[in-house]
Short mmCIF file of C-alpha atoms in Angstrom, two decimals:
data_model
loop_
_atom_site.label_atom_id
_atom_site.label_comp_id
_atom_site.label_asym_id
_atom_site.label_seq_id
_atom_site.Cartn_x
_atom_site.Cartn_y
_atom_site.Cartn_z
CA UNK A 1 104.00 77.05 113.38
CA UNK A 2 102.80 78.06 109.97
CA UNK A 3 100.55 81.45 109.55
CA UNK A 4 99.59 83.58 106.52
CA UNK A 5 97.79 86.22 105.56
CA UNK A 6 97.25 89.53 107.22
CA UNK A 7 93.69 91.49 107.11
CA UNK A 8 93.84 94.52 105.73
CA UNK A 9 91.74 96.62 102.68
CA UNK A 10 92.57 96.09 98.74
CA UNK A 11 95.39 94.04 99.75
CA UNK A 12 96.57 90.26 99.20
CA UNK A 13 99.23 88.90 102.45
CA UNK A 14 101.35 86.00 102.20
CA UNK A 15 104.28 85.57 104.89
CA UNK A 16 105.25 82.19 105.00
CA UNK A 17 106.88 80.73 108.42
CA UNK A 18 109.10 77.93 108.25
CA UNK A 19 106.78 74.67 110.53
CA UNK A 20 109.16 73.41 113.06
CA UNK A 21 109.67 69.66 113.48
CA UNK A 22 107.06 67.39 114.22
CA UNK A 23 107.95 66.93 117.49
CA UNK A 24 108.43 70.89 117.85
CA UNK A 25 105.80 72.52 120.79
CA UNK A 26 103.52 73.35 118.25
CA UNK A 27 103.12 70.50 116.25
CA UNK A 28 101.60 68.32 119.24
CA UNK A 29 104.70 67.90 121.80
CA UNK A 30 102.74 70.57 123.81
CA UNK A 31 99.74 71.92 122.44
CA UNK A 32 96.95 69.39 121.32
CA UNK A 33 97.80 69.92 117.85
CA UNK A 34 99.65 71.75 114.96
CA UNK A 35 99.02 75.82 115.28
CA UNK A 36 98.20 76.68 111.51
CA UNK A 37 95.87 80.05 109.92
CA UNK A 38 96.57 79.76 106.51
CA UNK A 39 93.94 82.75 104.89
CA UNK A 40 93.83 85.48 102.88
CA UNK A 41 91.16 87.98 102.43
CA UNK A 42 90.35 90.54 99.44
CA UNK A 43 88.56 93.65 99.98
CA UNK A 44 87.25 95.85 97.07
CA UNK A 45 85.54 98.69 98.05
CA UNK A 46 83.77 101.86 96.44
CA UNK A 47 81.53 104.59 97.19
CA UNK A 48 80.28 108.18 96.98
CA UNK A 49 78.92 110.92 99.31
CA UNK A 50 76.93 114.28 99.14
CA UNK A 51 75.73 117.32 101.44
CA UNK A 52 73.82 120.28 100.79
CA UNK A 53 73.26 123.07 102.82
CA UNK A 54 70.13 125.28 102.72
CA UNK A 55 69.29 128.28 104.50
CA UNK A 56 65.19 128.05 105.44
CA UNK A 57 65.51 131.20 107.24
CA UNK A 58 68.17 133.81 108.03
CA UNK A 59 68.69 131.86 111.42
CA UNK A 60 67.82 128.30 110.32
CA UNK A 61 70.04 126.00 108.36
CA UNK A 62 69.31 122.86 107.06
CA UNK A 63 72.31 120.32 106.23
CA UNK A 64 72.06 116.70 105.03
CA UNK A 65 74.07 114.34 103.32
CA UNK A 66 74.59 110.64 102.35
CA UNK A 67 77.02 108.35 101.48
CA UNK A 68 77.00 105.07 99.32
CA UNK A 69 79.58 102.25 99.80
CA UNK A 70 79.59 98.81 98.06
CA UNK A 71 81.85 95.96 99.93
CA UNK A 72 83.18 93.02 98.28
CA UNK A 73 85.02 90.61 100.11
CA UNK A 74 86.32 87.22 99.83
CA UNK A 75 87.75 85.31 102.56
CA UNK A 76 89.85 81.88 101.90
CA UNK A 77 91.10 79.63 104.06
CA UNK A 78 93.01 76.84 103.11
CA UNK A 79 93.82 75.25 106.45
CA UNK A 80 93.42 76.15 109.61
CA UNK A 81 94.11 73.55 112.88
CA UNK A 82 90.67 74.21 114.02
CA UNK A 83 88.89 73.02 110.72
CA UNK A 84 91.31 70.04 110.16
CA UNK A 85 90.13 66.46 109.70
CA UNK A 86 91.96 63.82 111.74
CA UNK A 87 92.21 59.91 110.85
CA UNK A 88 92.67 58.81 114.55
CA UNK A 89 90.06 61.65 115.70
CA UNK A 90 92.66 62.42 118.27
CA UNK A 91 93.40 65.90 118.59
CA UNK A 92 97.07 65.30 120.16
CA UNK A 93 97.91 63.60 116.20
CA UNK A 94 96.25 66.51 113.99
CA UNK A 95 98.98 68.26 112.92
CA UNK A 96 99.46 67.65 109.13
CA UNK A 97 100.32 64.36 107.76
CA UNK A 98 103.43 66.17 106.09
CA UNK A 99 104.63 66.85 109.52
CA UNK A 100 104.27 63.07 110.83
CA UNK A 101 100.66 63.57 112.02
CA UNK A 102 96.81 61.80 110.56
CA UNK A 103 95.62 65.62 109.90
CA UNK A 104 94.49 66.45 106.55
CA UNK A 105 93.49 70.34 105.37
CA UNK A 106 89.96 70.86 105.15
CA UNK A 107 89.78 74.09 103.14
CA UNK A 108 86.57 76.75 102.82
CA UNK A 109 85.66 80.11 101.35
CA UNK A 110 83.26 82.72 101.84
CA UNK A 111 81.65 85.45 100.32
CA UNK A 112 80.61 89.08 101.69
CA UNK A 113 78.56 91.89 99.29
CA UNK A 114 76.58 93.96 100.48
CA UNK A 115 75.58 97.44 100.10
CA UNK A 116 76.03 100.50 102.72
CA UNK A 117 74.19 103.73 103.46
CA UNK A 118 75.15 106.17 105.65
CA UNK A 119 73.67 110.04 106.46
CA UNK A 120 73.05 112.68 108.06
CA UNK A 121 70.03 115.62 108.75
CA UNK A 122 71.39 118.59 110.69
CA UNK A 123 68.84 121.62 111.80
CA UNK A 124 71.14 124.77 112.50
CA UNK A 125 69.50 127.59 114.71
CA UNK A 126 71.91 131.22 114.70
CA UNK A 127 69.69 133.60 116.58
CA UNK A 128 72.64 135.79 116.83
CA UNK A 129 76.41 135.64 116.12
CA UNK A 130 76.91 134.14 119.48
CA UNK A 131 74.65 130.62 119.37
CA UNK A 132 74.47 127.79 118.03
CA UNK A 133 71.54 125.39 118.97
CA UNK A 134 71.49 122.12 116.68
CA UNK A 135 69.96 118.63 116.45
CA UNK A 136 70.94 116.01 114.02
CA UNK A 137 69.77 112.45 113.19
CA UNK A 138 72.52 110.38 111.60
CA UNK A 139 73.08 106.71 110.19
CA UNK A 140 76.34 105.26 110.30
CA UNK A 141 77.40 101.67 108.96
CA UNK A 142 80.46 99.79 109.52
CA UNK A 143 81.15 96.58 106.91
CA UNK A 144 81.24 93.23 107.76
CA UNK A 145 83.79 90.59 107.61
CA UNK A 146 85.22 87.65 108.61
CA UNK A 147 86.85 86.21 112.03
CA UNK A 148 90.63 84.99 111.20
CA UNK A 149 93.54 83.52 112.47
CA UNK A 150 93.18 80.68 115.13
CA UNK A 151 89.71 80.11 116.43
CA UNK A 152 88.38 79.10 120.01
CA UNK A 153 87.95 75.27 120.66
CA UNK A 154 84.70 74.27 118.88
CA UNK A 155 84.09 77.00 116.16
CA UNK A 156 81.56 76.18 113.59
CA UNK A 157 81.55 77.71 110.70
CA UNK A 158 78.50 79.45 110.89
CA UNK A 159 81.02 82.14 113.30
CA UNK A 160 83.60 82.60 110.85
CA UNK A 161 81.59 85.56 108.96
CA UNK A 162 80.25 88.46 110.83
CA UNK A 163 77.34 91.24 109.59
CA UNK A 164 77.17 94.64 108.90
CA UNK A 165 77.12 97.13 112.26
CA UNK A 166 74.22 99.84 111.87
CA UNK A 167 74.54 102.86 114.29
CA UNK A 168 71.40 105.62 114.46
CA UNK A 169 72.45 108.31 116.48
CA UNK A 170 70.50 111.60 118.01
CA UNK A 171 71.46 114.53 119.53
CA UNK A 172 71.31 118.13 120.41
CA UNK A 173 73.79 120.96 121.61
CA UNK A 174 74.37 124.15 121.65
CA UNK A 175 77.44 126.30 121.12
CA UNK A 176 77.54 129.89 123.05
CA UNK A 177 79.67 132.45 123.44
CA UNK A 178 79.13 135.31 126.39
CA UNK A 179 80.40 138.14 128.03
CA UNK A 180 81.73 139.25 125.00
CA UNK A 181 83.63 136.47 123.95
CA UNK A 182 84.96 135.80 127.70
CA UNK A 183 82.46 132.29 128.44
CA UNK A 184 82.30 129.95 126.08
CA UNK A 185 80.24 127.03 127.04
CA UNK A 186 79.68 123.76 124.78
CA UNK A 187 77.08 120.82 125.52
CA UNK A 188 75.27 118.03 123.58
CA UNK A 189 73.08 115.26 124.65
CA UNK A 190 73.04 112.40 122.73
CA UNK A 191 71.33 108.65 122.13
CA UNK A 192 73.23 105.77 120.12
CA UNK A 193 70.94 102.84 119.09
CA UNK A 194 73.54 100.58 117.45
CA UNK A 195 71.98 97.47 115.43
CA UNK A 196 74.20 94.50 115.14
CA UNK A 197 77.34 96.30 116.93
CA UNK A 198 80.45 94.42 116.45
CA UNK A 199 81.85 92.92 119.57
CA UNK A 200 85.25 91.32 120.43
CA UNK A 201 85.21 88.84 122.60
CA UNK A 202 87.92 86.21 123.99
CA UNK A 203 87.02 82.40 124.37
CA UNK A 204 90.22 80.97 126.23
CA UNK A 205 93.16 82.03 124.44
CA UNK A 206 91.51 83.72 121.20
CA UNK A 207 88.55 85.65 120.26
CA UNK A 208 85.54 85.75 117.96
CA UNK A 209 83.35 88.97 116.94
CA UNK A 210 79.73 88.88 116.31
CA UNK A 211 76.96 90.79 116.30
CA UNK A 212 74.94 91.77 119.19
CA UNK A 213 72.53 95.04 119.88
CA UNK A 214 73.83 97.57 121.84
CA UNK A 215 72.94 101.16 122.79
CA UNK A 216 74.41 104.09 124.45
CA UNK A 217 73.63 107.73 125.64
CA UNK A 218 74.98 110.00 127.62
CA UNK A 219 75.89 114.22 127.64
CA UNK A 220 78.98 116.33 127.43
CA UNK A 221 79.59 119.65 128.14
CA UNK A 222 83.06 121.72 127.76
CA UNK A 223 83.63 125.22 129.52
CA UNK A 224 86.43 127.93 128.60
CA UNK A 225 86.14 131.31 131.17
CA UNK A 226 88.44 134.24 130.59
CA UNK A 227 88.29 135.17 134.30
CA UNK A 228 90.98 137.73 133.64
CA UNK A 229 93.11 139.29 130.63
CA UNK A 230 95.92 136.95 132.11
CA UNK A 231 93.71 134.17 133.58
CA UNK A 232 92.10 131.28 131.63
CA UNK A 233 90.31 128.47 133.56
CA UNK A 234 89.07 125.54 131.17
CA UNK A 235 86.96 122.14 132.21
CA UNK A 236 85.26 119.35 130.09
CA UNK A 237 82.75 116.75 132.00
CA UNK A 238 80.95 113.70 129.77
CA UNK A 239 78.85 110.92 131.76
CA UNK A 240 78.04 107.66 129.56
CA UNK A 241 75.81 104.58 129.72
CA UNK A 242 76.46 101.65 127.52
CA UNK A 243 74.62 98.72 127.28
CA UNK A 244 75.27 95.58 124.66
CA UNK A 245 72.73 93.06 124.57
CA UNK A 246 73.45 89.00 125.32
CA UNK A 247 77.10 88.68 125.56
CA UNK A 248 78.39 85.12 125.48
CA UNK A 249 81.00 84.49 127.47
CA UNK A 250 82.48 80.79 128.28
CA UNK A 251 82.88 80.12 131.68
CA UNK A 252 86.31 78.38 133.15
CA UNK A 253 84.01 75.33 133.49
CA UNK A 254 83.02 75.42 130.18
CA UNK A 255 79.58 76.54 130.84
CA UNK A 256 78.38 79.54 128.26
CA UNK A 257 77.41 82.43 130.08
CA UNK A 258 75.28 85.44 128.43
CA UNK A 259 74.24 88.82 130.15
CA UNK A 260 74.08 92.12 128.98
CA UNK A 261 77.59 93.79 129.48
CA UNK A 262 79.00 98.22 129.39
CA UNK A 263 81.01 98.36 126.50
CA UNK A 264 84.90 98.43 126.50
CA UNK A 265 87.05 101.34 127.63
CA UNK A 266 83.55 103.15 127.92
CA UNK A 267 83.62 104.91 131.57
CA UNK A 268 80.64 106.26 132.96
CA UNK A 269 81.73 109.86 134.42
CA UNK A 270 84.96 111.40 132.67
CA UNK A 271 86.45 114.87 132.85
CA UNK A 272 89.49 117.31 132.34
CA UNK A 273 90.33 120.85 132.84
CA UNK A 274 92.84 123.23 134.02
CA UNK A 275 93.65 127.03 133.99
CA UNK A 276 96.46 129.21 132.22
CA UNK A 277 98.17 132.08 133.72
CA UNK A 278 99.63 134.39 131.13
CA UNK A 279 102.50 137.35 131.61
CA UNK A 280 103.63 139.05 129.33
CA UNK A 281 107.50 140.39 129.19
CA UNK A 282 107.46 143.60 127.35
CA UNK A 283 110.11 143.46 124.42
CA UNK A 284 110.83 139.93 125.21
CA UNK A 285 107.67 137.42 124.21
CA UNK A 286 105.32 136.29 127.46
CA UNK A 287 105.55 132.94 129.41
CA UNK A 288 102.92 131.08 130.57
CA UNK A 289 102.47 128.89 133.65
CA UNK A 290 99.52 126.10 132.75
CA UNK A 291 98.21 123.48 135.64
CA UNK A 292 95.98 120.61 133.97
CA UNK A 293 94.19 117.42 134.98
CA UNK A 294 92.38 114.15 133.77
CA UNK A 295 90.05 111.90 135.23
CA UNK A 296 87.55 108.87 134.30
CA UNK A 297 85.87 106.54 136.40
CA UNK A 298 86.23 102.66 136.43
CA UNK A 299 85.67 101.05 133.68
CA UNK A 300 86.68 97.64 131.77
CA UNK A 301 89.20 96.81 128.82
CA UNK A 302 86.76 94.06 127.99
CA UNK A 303 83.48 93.66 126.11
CA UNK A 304 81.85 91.14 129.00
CA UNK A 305 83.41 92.68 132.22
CA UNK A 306 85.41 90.42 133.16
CA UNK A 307 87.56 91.09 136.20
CA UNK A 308 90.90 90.67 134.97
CA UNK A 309 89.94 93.34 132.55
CA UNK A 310 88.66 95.89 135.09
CA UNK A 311 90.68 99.20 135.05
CA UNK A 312 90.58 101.07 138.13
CA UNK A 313 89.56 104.81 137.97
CA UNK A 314 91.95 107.30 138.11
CA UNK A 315 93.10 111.20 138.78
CA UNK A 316 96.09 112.94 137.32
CA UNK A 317 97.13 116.24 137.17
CA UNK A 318 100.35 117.82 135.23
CA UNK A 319 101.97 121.13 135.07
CA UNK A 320 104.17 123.32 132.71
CA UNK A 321 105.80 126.26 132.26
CA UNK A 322 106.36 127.65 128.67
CA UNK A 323 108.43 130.87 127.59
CA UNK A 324 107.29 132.07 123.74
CA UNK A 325 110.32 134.90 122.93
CA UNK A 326 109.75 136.97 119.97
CA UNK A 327 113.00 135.87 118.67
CA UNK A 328 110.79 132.76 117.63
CA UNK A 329 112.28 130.50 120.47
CA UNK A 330 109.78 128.76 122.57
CA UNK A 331 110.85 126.76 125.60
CA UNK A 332 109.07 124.51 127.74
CA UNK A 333 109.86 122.62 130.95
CA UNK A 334 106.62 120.23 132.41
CA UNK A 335 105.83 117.79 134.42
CA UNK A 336 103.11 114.97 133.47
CA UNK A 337 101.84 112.55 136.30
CA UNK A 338 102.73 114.89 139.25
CA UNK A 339 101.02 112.26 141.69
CA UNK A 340 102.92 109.28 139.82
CA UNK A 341 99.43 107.15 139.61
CA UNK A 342 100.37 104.01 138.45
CA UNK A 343 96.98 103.08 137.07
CA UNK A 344 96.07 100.26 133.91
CA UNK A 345 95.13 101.12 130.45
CA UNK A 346 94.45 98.11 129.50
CA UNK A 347 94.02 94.09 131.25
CA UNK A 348 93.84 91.54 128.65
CA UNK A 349 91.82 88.22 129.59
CA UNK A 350 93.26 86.56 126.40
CA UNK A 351 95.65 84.28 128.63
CA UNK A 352 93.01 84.46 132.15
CA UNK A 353 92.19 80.37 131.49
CA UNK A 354 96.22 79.74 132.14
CA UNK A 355 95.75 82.02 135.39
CA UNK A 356 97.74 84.92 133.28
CA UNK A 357 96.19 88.50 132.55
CA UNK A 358 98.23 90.35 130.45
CA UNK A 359 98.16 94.56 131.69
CA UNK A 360 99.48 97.72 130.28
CA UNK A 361 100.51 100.88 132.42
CA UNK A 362 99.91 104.52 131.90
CA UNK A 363 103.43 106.46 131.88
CA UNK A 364 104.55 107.39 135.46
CA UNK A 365 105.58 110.49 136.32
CA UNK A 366 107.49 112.52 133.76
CA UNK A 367 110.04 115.65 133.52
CA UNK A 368 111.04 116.82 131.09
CA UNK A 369 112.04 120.50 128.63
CA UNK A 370 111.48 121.03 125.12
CA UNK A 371 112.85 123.52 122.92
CA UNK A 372 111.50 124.65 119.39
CA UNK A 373 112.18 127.65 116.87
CA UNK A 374 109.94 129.67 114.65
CA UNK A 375 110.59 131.42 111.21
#
């Protein structure tokens, strides 16, 4: 198995593996045909940002700013399995004629420049010390590239490159503070209109990305009550709607399949919070006893929903007890995962065609005591 190159910014990889023999399992004894990604891309990249901030009033502030980036990137490939030429036209004989095989190289290059803009308008509104009420506009851009490595059966060219990813976003919050400085309550609404978003998606044992339109919105609102001098209760709630537009997905029976799918790891209803019960220990230092908890709803690891991606929804909670001594010693003892859910962060459909889904586990539950010193 042969494979260089490695993407990554204003850099050049080259890490040469040894091919095994011709009849080695990936040079055609078990796969169809010799494994190969021989690339390398450069990236050169520059740019330059701004803001200003202008008072219009004593209680209104405008803010805007802008950035300017210029990509230049250059992809080369000089062989890849999946853009090989073979004599027989058999794909069980295309590994390279150097290993025993009919398959010749069949090299190509491309080309990305492009100019990006980026920005922001922000109106401020301070009618006292104690609020904040905002709403911004704001353009964000993410660069193209190129697809690499090995490539789903039947690639064309035409899928190597992939475009620019153009994200308008809109929202507006506010930021109080009340009962002298006891509630402090934070919300936002916002809408994401994404233009060419950049998806990941597997075909079979590999994946592409390409550009499809997408869109979002959702709200999110964060609370912090000093119920008393000891007692601090805290929560956070967010609720999200994703939608990208004509997903392809190929079917196990080959057949290409294309809806509009949520976006990855995006749950709809999320949320955390907790409380803090302070005592102090006169002389000493004060020790705290803190209960917390986490929760989002089900959601997928995937871009198209598929089911081996799905990742149940989930409730933890965790507890701790920490001791802060004026001597500059603080000591903890906790406990995360007190129910011991055993739930999935992530299911990957990369191997689901050979009946194999590849999943990842949050920790279980966890003791444990830490011990740190000030000065």
């Amino acid at each position: 198995m042969r494979a260089t190159g490695k993407n990554q910014p204003s850099a050049v990889f080259n890490f040469p593996v040894d091919p095994p023999a011709a009849d080695g399992m990936y040079n055609g004894a078990v796969f169809p045909l010799s494994l190969n990604a021989d690339w390398r891309l450069r990236t050169n990249s520059i740019s330059a940002f701004g803001q200003v901030e202008h008072d219009l009033t004593p209680e209104l502030t405008l803010l805007a700013g802008v950035r300017v980036t210029h990509d230049d990137k250059t992809f080369k490939d000089a062989d890849n399995a999946a853009f090989r030429t073979c004599d027989s036209g058999q794909p069980g004989s295309c590994f390279l004629k150097a290993d025993g095989g009919d398959g010749t190289p069949n090299p190509f290059a491309l080309g990305y420049d492009a100019w990006l803009v980026s920005g922001k308008i922000q109106l401020d509104y301070k009618p006292n010390a104690d609020t904040l009420l905002y709403a911004s506009v704001s353009r964000g851009t993410k660069g193209g590239g190129f697809n690499n490595g090995f490539y789903p059966d039947n690639t064309s060219l035409s899928q190597i490159p992939y475009g620019d990813e153009t994200l308008h976003a809109f929202e507006v919050g506010e930021k109080i503070t009340l009962l002298d400085r006891k509630l402090r309550i934070n919300s936002s609404i916002f809408y994401y209109d994404y233009n060419d978003y950049q998806v990941f998606n597997y075909f079979g044992l590999v994946g592409l990305i390409s550009n499809q339109d997408a869109r979002a919105y959702g709200f999110e609102t964060e609370i912090e009550a000093r119920v008393l001098p000891e007692l601090t209760i805290y929560g956070s709630a967010a609720y999200l709607k994703t939608k990208i537009f004509d997903v392809a997905k190929a079917a196990p029976n080959g057949d290409l399949v294309v809806d509009d799918r949520s976006m990855a790891f995006a749950p709809k209803w999320s949320g955390s919070g907790g409380l803090t019960y302070t005592v102090p220990i006169e002389g000493t230092g004060e020790v705290a006893f803190d209960w917390n908890f986490e929760a989002r709803s089900a959601r997928f690891s995937g871009n198209f929903g598929d089911p081996g991606t799905a990742l149940e929804g989930y409730f933890k909670h965790n507890a701790s007890i920490a001791l802060t001594l004026d001597s500059g010693w603080d000591l903890r003892a906790f406990v995360d995962n007190i129910g011991n859910r055993k739930n999935r962060t992530y299911g990957g459909p990369s191997f689901a065609s050979l009946g194999i889904v590849q999943s990842r586990y949050a920790m279980p539950r966890v003791f444990g005591v830490a011990a740190s010193f000030r000065w």
